[in-house]
Amino acid sequence: MTAPKDNPNVVDLQQRQPGTAATDRLGDLLKLVRGVSLKRINALVGTLFENVDDALFDLAERAGSNAVQTEYFDGMREVRKKRQLVERLFQDQATKAFTDFADGKLKAARTEVSPQPASGGLSLVDDTELEESLAVTSMVAKAENRLQRALYQVNQRLSVIIGGGKVEDNNNPIGPAVLGNAFRSAIREFEVNVQVKLIIYKLFDRYVMTGLEPIYDEVNVELIRAGVLPQVRHVAPTNKQPAPAAGVRLPPGAAAPAATTSAPTYYDPAADQLQAEIYHTLRSLLANRHGPEGHAGDAAVGGIGFSPTDLLSALTILQSQSAVAQARAESVADAAQAVQQIKRELLDQVNKLSGDAKDKRVSSADEDTIDLVGMLFEYILQDRNLPAQMQALFGRLQIPYLKVAILDKHLFAQKSHPARRLLDLLADAGKSWSEESDRDHRLYERIKACVETVLRDFDDDVGVFERELASFGDFIDQHKKRAELAEQRAADATRGREKLQAARRTAAREILKRIEDRNLPPVVHSVLSRPWANYLVLTVLRQGEESDEWKNALRFADEFVWSAQPKTTESEVTRLRALLPQLEKALRHGLATVAYHDSDVKQLMGELSLFYKRLLDGQKIETKTVKEVIAEQVTPATPGEDAEAPAPAVAATQSPVEEIVLGSSDAEGTAESEPAEPVEEDEFVQAVRAIKVGTWIEFIDENEQRERAKLSWISPISSKYLFVNRRGLKVCDKTVHGLAAELRRGSAVVLEEVPLFDRALDAIVARLRHAGDEAPATPPAPQAG
């Protein structure tokens, strides 16, 4: 029986060498591998596409412009429309890889840029292909390095299955390289921009490449059960070192870093292009300091330069002296002096290590790198965004980061570099730190542990930074979830207080509208300004101002006020007699709603009954104005009274009417007395109005105590700004003009949102340009010896 020829994806493994049972068995084993692996891999691809929507939607929400947001939404629609097609194409490509492998036709997978027609107008397509190629190359190299053990064993066993042919990572049908190229070929169907494609590649790396290890382990287990090389052990190839990326200079004899150290977690071509331009500008400005000879004159001017190995060896020795470095960072107050001290120590150490150092000098390129890292850390040690304790911690990282910069120039040219991202993440966490918010020292100790890990473990493997980035990122994510819950509770509590205050003002306004111009008996004043005002507060909170219950409550107030006026005609007396039962019923309902005590209700009803009897008998009734009543009843607030207590609990305390008249209601819950709002808005008021939720501000009190707080919520009722600390606990709330006043006098400072590394590079460029205008050249570095 022969396999059908019309389906190229069906492999008849038994026809390759018919006639032998052993060959048939090997064909069955290859089909077993294909069945086990492709089923799992296709499921991983499905999971990938299930998460594309969420990833693109999240990026669209955070997009900086409408155009970028539209591109992400267009990408979402395109992926939804063609997902099934792309999944089928990927499955076909993966199956075809097994077919070619079985026939001995599977070539080594390469991630080269596809050739383009010789047209002058397709440079954009060339750039797109290059970026895709870089993305695939990076994730394949990272996966192969991570999966060396399991992948090596699969290669050896597949080699046995096909009769001894050589199987390597790049021609293994389930290897990262083959799968990466199959996916790249399949997603050519997506008509999306390169940013969206790179995001999809990132998700392929996250959901497919990281899920290959258990698949390889399952394949190995199945083949071991079948008796294929049950004792094979992993022997790592000695000649498999990835070539360093462009711009990376390794010391002579040093091995290239593992692939995981050079592959960025996320590749943003637009951002990296901008960073490359900034780095090029920096190098040009630094080169100008050396005069017209430039870097080409190094050998002529200073003789033979120190090798990178010399510099790295000296830095490693300095790095090992972490205790000395810490003491230096704490004892040197001036940032520039601290940075220059490290440079001097580096040159001294290089001299000690080089016996012939007398005729050597640091090359201009290396000197520029040393100075650039020095200026970076000088900026860190002066950065207003960072508390002094954080500046001291981060200052200890100068030597490791100098080593990274010598090993890999991508540190300054790529935002995605792991060492750069780690420093940005540490700085962002440090920005929110304060003694008050970190009483248990958890954040400080975690940042300190991260710094000490880098100092202790980093030699020439940038993977240390990737691992610390992932570990510290997990710590921050866990803390963030807890802080968000506390932050939400703080916002809810503030929102509740403001609703209560607004309801009190509304109730007081309605009551005052009915009594402020009238002389009324004290008992009527007492009912309306206390229990009935509280009833109005509860009603507006629960039912709203459009509800029937609210309208009925106001109608009672109107009728109650009318009922207390002297009656001069028989018709008024008749109407009052008919109205009294309705008033009593409505009043009892309101008093019950605000939990008025039964004995107080009984006493009040007795007073009202006596009052109406005298009124109907035509006796003279004592009346007073609302101001006279309040003047008699004003008493100090009860010490320790809970401002957050619900309205029913304050039925017997100061009334909302009195609070509005006396101005105490508005003061409740306010951190400080607010200045009068100016007639015109100045730059500080405009700056406050431009502040976005999530912005951090440092507040400085009269004792120079500092507290850092994040703008968590802006009240839609009062427009107040709620600030919380890094734990999500309330620090204060401010009005627009109150915060503007603090900014104006310098007791509040807005902290920058731009990542530390970006801010530092901008400052360094500005500094070098300014220095170039004043003094175009600086003396060369001192010669060794």
PDB file of C-alpha atoms in Angstrom, residues 508 512 516 626-627 630-631 634 654-665:
ATOM      1  CA  ALA A 508     -28.254  72.518  54.375  1.00  0.00           C
ATOM      2  CA  LEU A 512     -31.651  77.336  54.839  1.00  0.00           C
ATOM      3  CA  GLU A 516     -33.318  81.758  56.900  1.00  0.00           C
ATOM      4  CA  VAL A 626     -32.014  80.977  62.385  1.00  0.00           C
ATOM      5  CA  LYS A 627     -29.013  83.110  63.386  1.00  0.00           C
ATOM      6  CA  ILE A 630     -27.469  78.900  66.008  1.00  0.00           C
ATOM      7  CA  ALA A 631     -25.830  81.502  68.240  1.00  0.00           C
ATOM      8  CA  VAL A 634     -23.003  76.559  69.062  1.00  0.00           C
ATOM      9  CA  GLN A 654     -23.822  69.522  65.153  1.00  0.00           C
ATOM     10  CA  SER A 655     -26.248  69.815  62.247  1.00  0.00           C
ATOM     11  CA  PRO A 656     -25.343  70.197  58.561  1.00  0.00           C
ATOM     12  CA  VAL A 657     -27.056  73.620  58.633  1.00  0.00           C
ATOM     13  CA  GLU A 658     -24.737  74.793  61.409  1.00  0.00           C
ATOM     14  CA  GLU A 659     -21.724  73.269  59.669  1.00  0.00           C
ATOM     15  CA  ILE A 660     -22.400  75.195  56.479  1.00  0.00           C
ATOM     16  CA  VAL A 661     -23.035  78.446  58.321  1.00  0.00           C
ATOM     17  CA  LEU A 662     -19.916  78.044  60.478  1.00  0.00           C
ATOM     18  CA  GLY A 663     -17.743  76.691  57.637  1.00  0.00           C
ATOM     19  CA  SER A 664     -16.706  73.516  59.511  1.00  0.00           C
ATOM     20  CA  SER A 665     -18.069  71.029  56.992  1.00  0.00           C
TER      21      SER A 665
END
